[in-house]
Structures are given as structure tokens and as C-alpha cells.
Coordinates of C-alpha atoms in Angstrom, one line a residue:
X1 CA -37.7 -3.6 -5.7
X2 CA -37.0 -3.4 -2.0
X3 CA -38.2 -0.3 -0.3
X4 CA -35.2 1.2 1.4
X5 CA -36.1 3.4 4.3
X6 CA -33.0 5.5 4.5
X7 CA -33.9 7.1 7.8
X8 CA -33.1 3.8 9.5
X9 CA -29.7 3.6 7.9
X10 CA -28.9 7.3 8.5
X11 CA -29.6 6.9 12.2
X12 CA -27.3 3.8 12.4
X13 CA -24.7 5.6 10.4
X14 CA -24.8 8.7 12.7
X15 CA -24.2 6.5 15.7
X16 CA -21.3 4.8 14.0
X17 CA -19.8 8.1 13.0
X18 CA -20.0 9.5 16.5
X19 CA -18.3 6.5 17.9
X20 CA -15.7 6.8 15.2
X21 CA -14.8 10.2 16.5
X22 CA -14.5 9.0 20.1
X23 CA -10.6 9.0 20.1
X24 CA -10.6 12.6 18.8
X25 CA -13.1 13.6 21.5
X26 CA -10.9 11.9 24.1
X27 CA -7.8 13.8 22.8
X28 CA -9.6 17.1 22.8
X29 CA -10.7 16.4 26.4
X30 CA -7.3 15.4 27.5
X31 CA -5.5 18.3 26.0
X32 CA -8.1 21.0 26.4
X33 CA -6.8 24.5 25.4
X34 CA -3.3 23.0 24.9
X35 CA -4.4 21.0 21.8
X36 CA -2.0 21.7 19.0
X37 CA -4.0 20.3 16.1
X38 CA -3.0 16.6 16.1
X39 CA -5.4 14.1 14.9
X40 CA -6.1 11.2 17.3
X41 CA -4.5 8.2 15.8
X42 CA -6.4 4.8 16.0
X43 CA -3.5 2.7 14.8
X44 CA 0.3 2.8 15.0
X45 CA 0.6 2.8 11.2
X46 CA -1.6 5.8 10.6
X47 CA 1.2 8.4 10.8
X48 CA 2.8 6.9 7.7
X49 CA -0.5 7.1 5.8
X50 CA -1.0 10.7 7.0
X51 CA 2.5 11.6 5.9
X52 CA 1.9 10.3 2.4
X53 CA -1.4 12.1 2.3
X54 CA 0.2 15.4 3.3
X55 CA 2.8 15.0 0.6
X56 CA 0.0 14.7 -2.0
X57 CA -1.8 17.7 -0.5
X58 CA 1.5 19.6 -0.8
X59 CA 1.6 18.7 -4.5
X60 CA 4.3 16.2 -4.4
X61 CA 4.2 13.3 -7.0
X62 CA 2.5 10.0 -6.6
X63 CA 5.8 8.2 -6.1
X64 CA 7.0 10.3 -3.2
X65 CA 8.8 9.4 0.1
X66 CA 7.9 11.8 2.9
X67 CA 10.5 10.3 5.2
X68 CA 13.6 10.5 3.0
X69 CA 12.5 13.3 0.7
X70 CA 13.4 11.2 -2.3
X71 CA 10.5 11.9 -4.7
X72 CA 10.4 10.8 -8.3
X73 CA 11.7 13.3 -10.8
X74 CA 12.6 13.0 -14.5
X75 CA 16.2 12.8 -13.5
X76 CA 15.6 10.4 -10.7
X77 CA 12.8 7.9 -11.3
X78 CA 11.7 5.9 -8.3
X79 CA 10.2 2.4 -8.0
X80 CA 6.7 1.8 -6.9
X81 CA 5.9 1.4 -3.2
X82 CA 2.8 0.1 -1.5
X83 CA 1.7 3.7 -1.1
X84 CA 2.1 4.7 -4.8
X85 CA 0.4 1.5 -6.0
X86 CA -2.6 1.9 -3.6
X87 CA -3.1 5.5 -4.7
X88 CA -6.8 5.9 -5.2
X89 CA -7.7 6.3 -1.6
X90 CA -5.1 8.9 -0.7
X91 CA -6.0 10.9 -3.8
X92 CA -9.7 10.6 -2.9
X93 CA -8.8 12.4 0.4
X94 CA -6.0 14.7 -1.0
X95 CA -8.1 16.4 -3.7
X96 CA -10.9 17.6 -1.5
X97 CA -8.4 18.5 1.2
X98 CA -6.5 20.8 -1.3
X99 CA -9.8 22.4 -2.5
X100 CA -10.9 23.1 1.1
X101 CA -7.5 24.1 2.4
X102 CA -7.2 21.2 4.9
X103 CA -4.0 19.6 6.0
X104 CA -3.6 15.8 6.6
X105 CA -4.4 16.0 10.3
X106 CA -7.7 17.9 9.6
X107 CA -8.6 15.5 6.8
X108 CA -8.0 12.5 9.0
X109 CA -10.4 13.9 11.6
X110 CA -13.0 14.4 8.9
X111 CA -12.4 10.9 7.6
X112 CA -13.3 9.4 10.9
X113 CA -16.8 10.7 10.6
X114 CA -17.2 10.5 6.8
X115 CA -15.8 7.0 6.4
X116 CA -17.8 5.7 9.4
X117 CA -21.0 7.2 8.1
X118 CA -20.7 6.0 4.5
X119 CA -19.5 2.5 5.4
X120 CA -22.5 2.1 7.8
X121 CA -24.8 3.4 5.1
X122 CA -23.5 1.1 2.4
X123 CA -23.7 -1.9 4.8
X124 CA -27.3 -0.9 5.7
X125 CA -28.2 -0.8 2.0
X126 CA -26.7 -4.3 1.5
X127 CA -28.6 -5.8 4.4
X128 CA -31.9 -4.3 3.3
X129 CA -31.4 -5.7 -0.2
X130 CA -30.8 -9.2 1.2
X131 CA -33.2 -9.3 4.1
X132 CA -35.9 -6.8 2.9
X133 CA -36.2 -5.7 6.5
X134 CA -35.1 -2.1 7.3
X135 CA -35.3 -2.4 11.1
X136 CA -33.2 -5.5 11.1
X137 CA -30.8 -3.9 8.6
X138 CA -30.2 -1.0 10.9
X139 CA -29.6 -3.2 14.0
X140 CA -27.4 -5.5 11.9
X141 CA -25.4 -2.6 10.8
X142 CA -24.6 -1.6 14.4
X143 CA -23.8 -5.2 15.3
X144 CA -21.4 -5.7 12.4
X145 CA -19.7 -2.3 12.7
X146 CA -19.2 -2.6 16.4
X147 CA -18.6 -6.3 16.4
X148 CA -15.8 -6.5 13.8
X149 CA -13.0 -6.7 16.3
X150 CA -14.9 -9.2 18.4
X151 CA -15.5 -11.4 15.3
X152 CA -11.8 -11.9 15.1
X153 CA -11.3 -12.4 18.8
X154 CA -9.6 -9.0 19.2
X155 CA -10.3 -5.6 20.6
X156 CA -11.8 -5.1 24.0
X157 CA -12.3 -8.8 24.5
X158 CA -8.5 -9.2 24.8
X159 CA -8.5 -7.1 28.0
X160 CA -11.5 -8.8 29.4
X161 CA -9.9 -12.3 29.2
X162 CA -6.4 -11.1 30.1
X163 CA -5.0 -12.0 26.7
X164 CA -3.4 -8.6 26.2
X165 CA -4.3 -5.0 25.4
X166 CA -7.6 -3.8 23.9
X167 CA -6.5 -3.4 20.3
X168 CA -7.3 -2.5 17.6
X169 CA -9.8 0.4 17.6
X170 CA -12.7 -0.1 15.2
X171 CA -10.5 -1.9 12.6
X172 CA -12.4 -0.7 9.5
X173 CA -11.6 2.9 10.5
X174 CA -7.8 2.8 10.1
X175 CA -7.1 5.8 8.0
X176 CA -6.9 6.2 5.1
X177 CA -6.9 2.5 4.4
X178 CA -9.1 0.6 4.7
X179 CA -11.4 3.4 6.0
X180 CA -11.8 5.3 2.7
X181 CA -12.3 2.1 0.6
X182 CA -14.7 0.3 3.0
X183 CA -17.9 1.9 1.7
X184 CA -17.0 0.6 -1.8
X185 CA -16.4 -2.9 -0.3
X186 CA -20.0 -3.2 1.0
X187 CA -21.4 -1.3 -2.0
X188 CA -19.8 -3.9 -4.3
X189 CA -21.8 -6.7 -2.7
X190 CA -25.0 -4.6 -3.0
X191 CA -24.3 -4.0 -6.7
X192 CA -23.7 -7.7 -7.3
X193 CA -27.1 -8.5 -5.6
X194 CA -28.9 -5.9 -7.8
X195 CA -27.1 -7.3 -10.9
X196 CA -28.6 -10.7 -10.1
X197 CA -32.0 -9.9 -8.6
X198 CA -33.2 -6.7 -10.3
X199 CA -36.2 -7.1 -12.5
X200 CA -35.0 -4.9 -15.4
X201 CA -32.1 -5.5 -17.7
X202 CA -30.9 -1.9 -17.7
X203 CA -30.6 -2.0 -13.9
X204 CA -28.8 -5.3 -14.1
X205 CA -26.2 -4.0 -16.5
X206 CA -25.7 -0.7 -14.6
X207 CA -25.3 -2.7 -11.3
X208 CA -22.9 -5.2 -12.9
X209 CA -20.7 -2.4 -14.2
X210 CA -20.9 -0.5 -10.9
X211 CA -19.8 -3.6 -9.1
X212 CA -16.8 -3.9 -11.4
X213 CA -16.0 -0.3 -10.8
X214 CA -16.2 -0.7 -7.1
X215 CA -13.8 -3.7 -7.4
X216 CA -11.4 -1.4 -9.4
X217 CA -11.5 1.1 -6.6
X218 CA -10.6 -1.6 -4.1
X219 CA -7.7 -2.9 -6.3
X220 CA -5.9 0.5 -6.1
X221 CA -6.9 1.0 -2.5
X222 CA -6.0 -1.9 -0.3
X223 CA -4.7 -5.4 -1.2
X224 CA -6.7 -7.2 1.5
X225 CA -10.0 -5.7 0.5
X226 CA -9.7 -6.5 -3.2
X227 CA -8.5 -10.0 -2.7
X228 CA -11.3 -10.7 -0.3
X229 CA -13.8 -9.3 -2.8
X230 CA -12.2 -11.4 -5.5
X231 CA -12.6 -14.5 -3.3
X232 CA -16.3 -13.7 -2.8
X233 CA -16.8 -13.2 -6.6
X234 CA -15.0 -16.5 -7.3
X235 CA -17.1 -18.4 -4.7
X236 CA -20.4 -16.8 -5.7
X237 CA -19.8 -17.6 -9.4
X238 CA -19.0 -21.2 -8.6
X239 CA -22.0 -21.6 -6.3
X240 CA -24.3 -20.0 -8.9
X241 CA -23.2 -22.6 -11.5
X242 CA -23.3 -25.5 -9.1
X243 CA -26.6 -24.7 -7.2
X244 CA -28.4 -23.3 -10.3
X245 CA -31.0 -20.9 -8.7
X246 CA -33.9 -19.7 -10.7
X247 CA -32.9 -18.0 -14.0
X248 CA -29.3 -19.0 -13.2
X249 CA -28.3 -19.1 -16.9
X250 CA -29.5 -15.6 -17.7
X251 CA -28.2 -14.2 -14.4
X252 CA -24.8 -15.8 -14.9
X253 CA -24.0 -13.4 -17.8
X254 CA -24.2 -10.5 -15.4
X255 CA -22.0 -12.2 -12.9
X256 CA -19.5 -13.0 -15.6
X257 CA -19.7 -9.3 -16.7
X258 CA -18.7 -8.3 -13.2
X259 CA -15.8 -10.7 -13.2
X260 CA -14.7 -9.4 -16.6
X261 CA -14.7 -5.8 -15.6
X262 CA -13.0 -6.6 -12.3
X263 CA -10.3 -8.5 -14.2
X264 CA -9.5 -5.5 -16.4
X265 CA -8.4 -3.5 -13.4
X266 CA -6.0 -6.2 -12.5
X267 CA -3.9 -5.7 -15.6
X268 CA -2.6 -2.2 -14.8
X269 CA -2.3 -3.3 -11.2
X270 CA -0.1 -6.1 -12.2
X271 CA 2.1 -3.7 -14.2
X272 CA 2.5 -1.3 -11.2
X273 CA 3.3 -4.3 -9.0
X274 CA 6.0 -5.4 -11.4
X275 CA 7.7 -2.0 -10.9
X276 CA 7.9 -2.3 -7.1
X277 CA 11.1 -1.7 -5.2
X278 CA 13.3 -4.7 -4.8
X279 CA 13.0 -4.6 -1.0
X280 CA 9.2 -4.5 -1.0
X281 CA 8.6 -8.3 -0.8
X282 CA 11.0 -8.7 2.1
X283 CA 9.8 -5.6 4.0
X284 CA 6.1 -6.6 3.5
X285 CA 7.0 -10.1 4.7
X286 CA 6.0 -12.0 1.6
X287 CA 6.5 -15.7 2.5
X288 CA 6.8 -18.7 0.1
X289 CA 4.7 -21.5 1.7
X290 CA 2.0 -24.0 1.0
X291 CA 1.0 -24.6 4.6
X292 CA -2.7 -24.5 5.2
X293 CA -4.2 -22.1 7.8
X294 CA -7.5 -23.6 9.0
X295 CA -7.9 -22.6 12.6
X296 CA -8.3 -18.8 12.3
X297 CA -11.0 -17.6 14.7
X298 CA -13.0 -16.0 11.9
X299 CA -12.9 -19.3 9.9
X300 CA -14.2 -21.2 12.9
X301 CA -17.0 -18.8 13.4
X302 CA -18.0 -19.1 9.7
X303 CA -17.9 -22.8 10.0
X304 CA -20.4 -22.6 12.8
X305 CA -22.5 -20.2 10.6
X306 CA -22.5 -22.8 7.8
X307 CA -23.7 -25.4 10.3
X308 CA -26.6 -23.2 11.3
X309 CA -27.3 -22.4 7.7
X310 CA -27.6 -26.1 7.0
X311 CA -30.0 -26.4 10.0
X312 CA -32.1 -23.5 8.7
X313 CA -32.4 -25.3 5.3
X314 CA -33.3 -28.6 7.0
X315 CA -36.0 -26.7 9.1
X316 CA -37.4 -25.2 5.9
X317 CA -36.5 -21.6 7.0
X318 CA -34.8 -21.0 3.6
X319 CA -34.0 -22.9 0.4
X320 CA -30.6 -23.8 -0.8
X321 CA -31.3 -22.2 -4.2
X322 CA -32.5 -18.9 -2.9
X323 CA -30.1 -16.0 -3.7
X324 CA -29.9 -14.9 -0.1
X325 CA -28.8 -18.4 0.9
X326 CA -26.2 -18.5 -1.8
X327 CA -24.8 -15.1 -0.8
X328 CA -24.7 -16.2 2.9
X329 CA -22.9 -19.4 1.9
X330 CA -20.4 -17.4 -0.2
X331 CA -19.7 -15.0 2.6
X332 CA -19.1 -17.9 5.0
X333 CA -16.7 -19.6 2.7
X334 CA -14.6 -16.5 2.0
X335 CA -12.4 -16.8 5.1
X336 CA -11.3 -20.3 4.1
X337 CA -10.3 -19.1 0.7
X338 CA -8.2 -16.0 1.7
X339 CA -6.5 -17.8 4.6
X340 CA -5.6 -20.8 2.4
X341 CA -5.0 -19.4 -1.0
X342 CA -1.3 -20.1 -0.4
X343 CA -1.9 -23.8 -0.8
X344 CA -2.2 -23.1 -4.5
X345 CA -0.3 -19.8 -5.0
X346 CA 2.5 -20.7 -2.6
X347 CA 2.6 -17.1 -1.3
X348 CA 1.4 -15.7 2.0
X349 CA 1.4 -12.0 2.8
X350 CA 0.8 -11.0 6.4
X351 CA -2.6 -12.9 6.7
X352 CA -3.3 -11.3 10.0
X353 CA -4.4 -8.2 8.0
X354 CA -7.4 -10.2 6.7
X355 CA -8.4 -11.2 10.2
X356 CA -7.9 -7.7 11.7
X357 CA -9.3 -5.5 9.0
X358 CA -11.5 -7.3 6.5
X359 CA -12.6 -10.9 6.9
X360 CA -13.8 -10.2 10.5
X361 CA -16.5 -8.0 9.0
X362 CA -17.4 -10.6 6.5
X363 CA -17.7 -13.1 9.4
X364 CA -19.9 -10.7 11.4
X365 CA -22.0 -10.2 8.3
X366 CA -22.4 -14.0 7.9
X367 CA -23.4 -14.3 11.6
X368 CA -26.0 -11.5 11.3
X369 CA -27.5 -12.9 8.1
X370 CA -27.7 -16.4 9.6
X371 CA -29.5 -15.1 12.7
X372 CA -32.0 -13.4 10.4
X373 CA -33.1 -16.8 9.0
X374 CA -34.2 -17.8 12.5
X375 CA -35.5 -14.4 13.5
X376 CA -37.9 -14.1 10.6
X377 CA -39.6 -17.3 11.7
X378 CA -41.0 -15.6 14.8
X379 CA -44.6 -14.6 14.1
X380 CA -45.1 -12.1 16.9
X381 CA -44.1 -8.5 15.8
X382 CA -43.7 -7.6 19.5
X383 CA -41.2 -10.3 20.1
X384 CA -39.3 -9.4 17.0
X385 CA -39.3 -5.7 17.9
X386 CA -38.1 -6.6 21.4
X387 CA -35.3 -8.8 20.1
X388 CA -34.2 -6.0 17.7
X389 CA -34.3 -3.4 20.4
X390 CA -32.2 -5.6 22.7
X391 CA -29.8 -6.4 19.9
X392 CA -29.4 -2.7 19.0
X393 CA -28.8 -1.6 22.5
X394 CA -26.4 -4.4 23.1
X395 CA -24.5 -3.5 20.0
X396 CA -24.3 0.2 21.0
X397 CA -23.2 -0.8 24.5
X398 CA -20.5 -3.1 23.2
X399 CA -19.4 -0.4 20.7
X400 CA -18.9 2.0 23.6
X401 CA -16.8 -0.5 25.5
X402 CA -14.7 -1.1 22.3
X403 CA -14.0 2.5 21.6
X404 CA -13.4 3.4 25.2
X405 CA -10.9 0.7 26.0
X406 CA -9.1 0.8 22.7
X407 CA -8.8 4.6 22.8
X408 CA -7.4 4.4 26.4
X409 CA -4.6 2.2 25.1
X410 CA -3.3 4.9 22.7
X411 CA -4.2 8.1 24.5
X412 CA -0.8 8.7 26.0
X413 CA 0.8 8.1 22.6
X414 CA -1.6 10.6 21.0
X415 CA -0.8 13.2 23.7
X416 CA 2.9 12.7 23.0
X417 CA 2.2 13.3 19.3
X418 CA 0.4 16.5 20.1
X419 CA 3.1 17.7 22.4
X420 CA 5.6 17.4 19.6
X421 CA 3.5 19.5 17.3
X422 CA 5.0 23.0 18.2
X423 CA 8.5 22.0 17.2
X424 CA 7.2 20.4 14.1
X425 CA 5.3 23.5 13.1
X426 CA 8.5 25.5 13.6
X427 CA 10.2 23.2 11.1
X428 CA 7.3 23.8 8.7
X429 CA 8.0 27.5 9.0
X430 CA 11.6 27.0 8.1
X431 CA 10.5 24.9 5.1
X432 CA 8.4 27.8 3.8
X433 CA 11.4 30.0 3.8
X434 CA 13.0 27.7 1.2
X435 CA 10.3 25.6 -0.3
X436 CA 12.5 24.2 -3.1
X437 CA 14.9 22.6 -0.6
X438 CA 12.3 22.0 2.2
X439 CA 11.7 18.3 1.5
X440 CA 15.4 17.5 0.9
X441 CA 16.6 19.1 4.2
X442 CA 17.3 16.3 6.7
X443 CA 16.5 16.5 10.4
X444 CA 18.0 14.4 13.2
X445 CA 15.3 13.2 15.5
X446 CA 16.1 11.4 18.7
X447 CA 12.5 10.7 19.9
X448 CA 10.8 8.0 18.0
X449 CA 7.2 9.3 18.2
X450 CA 8.2 12.8 17.1
X451 CA 10.3 11.4 14.2
X452 CA 7.5 9.2 12.8
X453 CA 4.9 12.0 13.0
X454 CA 7.0 14.9 11.8
X455 CA 6.3 14.4 8.0
X456 CA 2.6 14.7 8.7
X457 CA 3.1 18.4 9.3
X458 CA 6.5 19.4 8.1
X459 CA 8.1 18.4 4.7
X460 CA 11.7 17.9 5.9
X461 CA 13.1 14.5 5.5
X462 CA 14.1 12.6 8.7
X463 CA 17.3 10.7 9.4
X464 CA 15.4 7.7 10.7
X465 CA 11.8 6.9 11.6
X466 CA 9.8 3.7 12.3
X467 CA 8.0 3.8 9.0
X468 CA 10.8 5.0 6.8
X469 CA 11.7 1.7 5.3
X470 CA 8.2 0.9 4.0
X471 CA 8.7 3.6 1.4
X472 CA 10.8 3.1 -1.7
X473 CA 13.3 5.9 -1.1
X474 CA 15.6 4.1 1.4
X475 CA 16.9 0.5 1.1
X476 CA 16.9 -1.8 4.1
X477 CA 20.6 -1.5 4.6
X478 CA 20.5 2.3 4.4
X479 CA 17.6 2.3 6.9
X480 CA 19.8 0.3 9.3
X481 CA 22.7 2.6 8.8
X482 CA 20.5 5.6 9.5
X483 CA 19.4 4.1 12.8
X484 CA 23.1 3.6 13.6
X485 CA 23.8 7.2 12.9
X486 CA 21.0 8.3 15.1
X487 CA 22.4 6.3 18.0
X488 CA 25.9 7.6 17.3
X489 CA 24.9 11.2 17.3
X490 CA 23.1 10.7 20.7
X491 CA 26.3 9.2 22.2
X492 CA 24.7 5.8 22.5
X493 CA 27.5 3.2 22.1
X494 CA 27.4 -0.6 21.8
X495 CA 27.0 -1.1 25.5
X496 CA 23.9 1.1 25.4
X497 CA 22.5 -0.8 22.5
X498 CA 23.0 -4.2 24.1
X499 CA 21.1 -3.0 27.2
X500 CA 18.4 -1.5 25.0
X501 CA 17.9 -4.9 23.4
X502 CA 17.7 -6.5 26.9
X503 CA 15.1 -4.0 27.8
X504 CA 13.0 -5.1 24.9
X505 CA 13.0 -1.9 22.9
X506 CA 10.8 -2.8 19.9
X507 CA 12.1 0.2 17.9
X508 CA 15.6 -1.2 17.9
X509 CA 14.4 -4.6 17.0
X510 CA 12.3 -3.3 14.1
X511 CA 15.1 -1.1 12.8
X512 CA 17.8 -3.7 12.8
X513 CA 16.0 -7.0 12.3
X514 CA 12.6 -6.3 10.8
X515 CA 9.1 -6.3 12.2
X516 CA 8.5 -10.0 11.9
X517 CA 11.5 -11.0 14.1
X518 CA 9.9 -9.8 17.3
X519 CA 6.2 -10.4 16.4
X520 CA 5.3 -13.9 15.4
X521 CA 1.8 -13.0 14.2
X522 CA 3.1 -11.0 11.3
X523 CA 4.4 -13.9 9.3
X524 CA 3.5 -17.6 9.0
X525 CA 7.3 -18.4 8.9
X526 CA 8.3 -16.2 11.8
X527 CA 11.8 -16.8 13.1
X528 CA 12.3 -15.7 16.7
X529 CA 15.6 -13.9 17.3
X530 CA 18.5 -15.7 18.9
X531 CA 20.9 -14.3 21.5
X532 CA 23.7 -14.9 19.0
X533 CA 22.0 -12.7 16.3
X534 CA 21.5 -9.9 18.7
X535 CA 25.1 -10.0 19.9
X536 CA 26.3 -10.1 16.3
X537 CA 24.3 -6.9 15.6
X538 CA 25.8 -5.2 18.7
X539 CA 29.3 -6.0 17.5
X540 CA 28.5 -4.7 14.0
X541 CA 27.3 -1.4 15.5
X542 CA 30.3 -1.2 17.8
X543 CA 32.6 -1.3 14.7
X544 CA 30.5 1.3 13.0
X545 CA 30.5 3.5 16.1
X546 CA 34.3 3.3 16.5
X547 CA 35.1 4.0 12.9
X548 CA 32.6 6.8 12.2
X549 CA 34.0 9.2 9.7
X550 CA 33.3 12.4 7.8
X551 CA 31.8 10.4 5.0
X552 CA 29.1 9.0 7.3
X553 CA 28.5 12.4 8.9
X554 CA 27.9 14.0 5.5
X555 CA 25.7 11.2 4.1
X556 CA 23.1 12.5 4.6
X557 CA 24.0 16.0 5.7
X558 CA 21.9 17.2 8.6
X559 CA 20.3 20.6 8.9
X560 CA 18.3 20.4 12.1
X561 CA 18.3 18.4 15.3
X562 CA 15.2 17.9 17.4
X563 CA 16.3 17.0 20.9
X564 CA 13.9 15.8 23.6
X565 CA 14.5 17.7 26.8
X566 CA 13.7 14.7 29.0
X567 CA 16.3 12.3 27.4
X568 CA 19.8 12.0 28.8
X569 CA 21.8 12.5 25.6
X570 CA 25.5 13.1 25.0
X571 CA 25.7 15.3 21.9
X572 CA 29.5 15.4 21.8
X573 CA 29.6 13.1 18.8
X574 CA 27.2 15.4 17.0
X575 CA 29.2 18.5 18.0
X576 CA 32.3 16.8 16.6
X577 CA 31.0 17.0 13.1
X578 CA 28.4 19.8 13.3
X579 CA 28.1 23.3 14.6
X580 CA 25.0 23.6 16.7
X581 CA 23.1 26.9 16.5
X582 CA 21.3 28.5 19.4
X583 CA 18.6 26.2 20.5
X584 CA 14.9 27.1 20.4
X585 CA 12.8 25.6 23.1
X586 CA 9.3 24.2 22.3
X587 CA 8.0 22.6 25.4
X588 CA 9.3 19.1 25.4
X589 CA 11.8 19.7 22.7
X590 CA 14.7 21.9 21.7
X591 CA 15.4 22.6 18.1
X592 CA 18.9 23.2 16.8
X593 CA 20.1 24.4 13.4
X594 CA 23.1 22.3 12.2
X595 CA 26.0 23.2 10.0
X596 CA 28.5 20.5 8.9
X597 CA 32.1 21.3 9.8
X598 CA 34.3 21.2 6.7
X599 CA 37.4 21.1 8.8
X600 CA 36.9 17.4 9.5
X601 CA 37.5 16.3 6.0

């Protein structure tokens, strides 16, 4: 068995964990004594995940909607959402959070360190198993963890070459997915290796079952992780049969055992998927297509890796039937499978998620393992040590550049989120006064950032927020009407909306047309918006605005209004239907209690 020197892995994991906390350190430094408790977000989607996590911490059911407040009850069953189906990771965070008395913001801060540390440690273990070199595994861990964005042609490299903003931050660390599940992703590969290479049958069986359990964790965690793992298992099984390494027949039974255990988890998953909301496929941009996708950057890099692997075999650096070679080849083929499965299945689901969050790390892993084939040929220990030292320092240096530039992109957004915390905490206090009605009380929020982040701290429902439509509580049409209502209450008429579109307001485009209509990378069948479509939407809103009635004003009935002090809003429409209480000022916001006027019936 390989002698794993954990001190090497722990050192690498600590470095990765510290870098994972960099955005939080930056926010603390920026806010100083004024910090209100907000977690530093690494990704624009994290508030929705944090809101769902907080709902679970508060004891709400698995099928909850923190934005609309429409949770499942016996009287009102709810369909499945992507959050309720991918439930293992939030419960993995929610249960210890409840035991320790932590809220979602505090848990997200902890996850930055914990997920980084465990992911790096699992990756180190995998690399040691395959290479049997602890020093190389530690350096390789740093290269892969800090080179994930680079492997997909994203991150800081975008800014260097003038291709756009430095985004995303260390992609594996988006919380809570894929961050919480990523250690199990690398652990699965390690368990597969042990199932095939261990010398004892008991270890092989334990490893095989453990690999299957890791797969099960991924299935109910993140679609793009488990499908990538499934692609790897499929390719590895096929290569094992075709290339026939030593003892391939006896080892195949363990590989098939892994596949069988993994398949069992797909049965309940398929059932949950069959119960999804009707709007899920459209909202998640599921596209029917058979078009191949061969030119992804990660696929090109893996193609180069395969060429160098062939060169290594030709030079005698490795043998085609060695397990390490087969694993490397399987890793290198995975991108071609996940980006082109639609050729057979006819379905494509936002494939950029593979490139951003999963396959890029498989690509980096393939590159690192390929480089090891050539590095181990060097006879001089000094030269090897020097190369590893340079590689490690370069990885850390690049990691610093990545976290610094990507953090800088979102720092003002995170500051705005923290500035909104006082008014949100006040809403949470109101909710405690009447916990039974807290989550069904609806607030009117005019500021997009505050609205999207409010459910992370306070249980009240919001009239409209960026991520509201991804939950199952609100249909797409209702989501659009709620956006109309928000504009109406702020005195923003059709003329304003037309100009807002011309100014390129992505919130308006997302709310009224969907995410894919303004961002072509989200769907393989993206359809750019036309001037005619935009004008038609403006006319539709104009009709809604001019015919607004008591029925619209009372559906839903509002209880609070959160008004930004720096926005020029005309609240006369709101005052027509609601009595506004005395406003409470909380820095950048004023909070009003609302009472619907019955005289307008």
C-alpha cells in the first residue's frame, strides 16, 4: 500500500483554505468595525443557496421557497425544485449549523475554510494513490486547486488578455454547491483506485461500496458533479474491458459493483426529478439538440494531454495497460463525453457549468498526471526537488492573483450586501414577534441586491428578487407580474422601462425574458433579443400599469416596504393602495410598515 504522508497534504490544504477565505478577509478589511455579519459571496448565485440553507436551519421543510414563503404543507403540497432535489449538501451544512447555533452567513464563512481544506486533502490522497509521490501530490494539489479557472480559460486570465472581468473566484468553492460535495468527488476517484489496486479483497469491497456511496452523495448534491463522475465510471469500465490490464477480469467485478451501487441511487433521483415543477426545464434552460460541442477549451487541453500520454507510452515512460495510464486516459476523455452526451440523449443543460465548476478540475488533474510521467524520468533528486519547488511557488503565486482579482470584482457588491444587513435584521425582529406568519409576510423591495439577499437573514417573503423564479413556489408568469408590481409601486412607467432596457439593465432582462436571452453562453440554442420583442414587452407593461387595480394590489398583500434612500422613487402609486407607517431609517434604507386600504375595493 502507498505510504500517505498526511503532513504534506495538510500543508497544501491549509494554504488552499486560507486562500478560500480571502474574499471574507477582504470584506472584513473593507468594512472594519462597520461589518454587519454578511458573508463575502464568491458567486452571484450564492445568495439563493444561502437563503435555502437558512430556511432549513430555521426548521422549514425540504420543499421550501424562501423567496415566496410558499413551503410545502399537508394542505398545500409543492413540486420539487433544483434545491429540494439536491438536498444532501444543504442538510450537511444545516444540521451542524443548528447544533452550533450558526446562521447561514456564519456557516458559509465556515464552509469556505472547511470545504477548501477537505477538497484539497481528498485530492492530495488521490494523487498519492496514483503517483506514489507525496511531494508531487502536494504540489499537484496546489496546481489543480488554483488552476481550475485557468484550465477552462476563465478567471484572472480573462482580465490579463482583455477578454472581460476576472470571474469566477475559485470555482469549486461556490457554496454550498459544488463546494460541500467536491471532497466526495475526488474521494470517489480514490476509492475506485483502491477497489482496483488494493491487495486485499476486504479493502477492495469496502472501497467499491465507498465509491458507490460517494457517487450517491454527488447524485443528491449537484447535477454536474454526478454526471461527470458517471462519465468517468463509464469510460473507465469500457477502457478496463478493452485494454485488459493485469488481473482485469477479477478487478472488473469490483468496478461493476461500483457501477451497480451508483445506479441504485439514480432510481430515487429519477423519481424526485419526475416530480419537478412544470417550469423547471424552461427556467434551467434545458435544450433539445443533437449538435456536437467539440471545441471547448477544456476538451482541447485534454486532447493535448492525450497526445502527450501517447508520447510517454512511445518513449517507454509508462505502459498502456498500467492502471495509472488507464485512469489518466479516462480523465482525459471525460470532457468529450459530458460536452457531447446530447448527441445521443438529445438534451443539453447549461453545459457551461461543466466548464466552469467541474470538468476544468478534471482537465487540470489530467495535465498534472501527464506531467508526472515525464517528471519521474528525471534521475536527479535535486532537479526534481527544484522543479517541484518552482511549481509549488508558481501555483501559490497564481492562486494569489486569482483570488485577488476575482475578489476585487465583487467587493462593491459584497459591501452593498453588508450595508443592507441592518434593515434586514430589523425585519427579522418583526418576524420573531409573529413567527407563525413571518414567512408568509411579503415585503416590497426596490433595491435588487437587498431583495435577493434578504431571505438569507429574514424569513419574510419578497415581492420580487432575482432568484425567486428558480424555486417552485412562483410560476414564470407570476414572477413577471411581481416584477411589474415592483415597478408600478415605484412609479416607474413604460417610458422608464423602455429607457431601462436601453441602458442594458440585466435585472429587467432576466425578469421579463429569462437569463438566456441576454447571455448566449447559458444555452446552446441562445436566441438574442430583438427590438420588436423588447418593445412588445414595454407595451404589455404599459397596459398593466394603466389598468392596475385593487386585485393586483392585494395579490400579494404587502406588509413592509424597504426603500433605498439613494433612489429617486415616486411612491404615490404605493400610497394609493397602502397606508405607509412612520419610516425607520437604517443607513442606506428606510423601512415602512404597510397596511392595505380597504376603501379602494
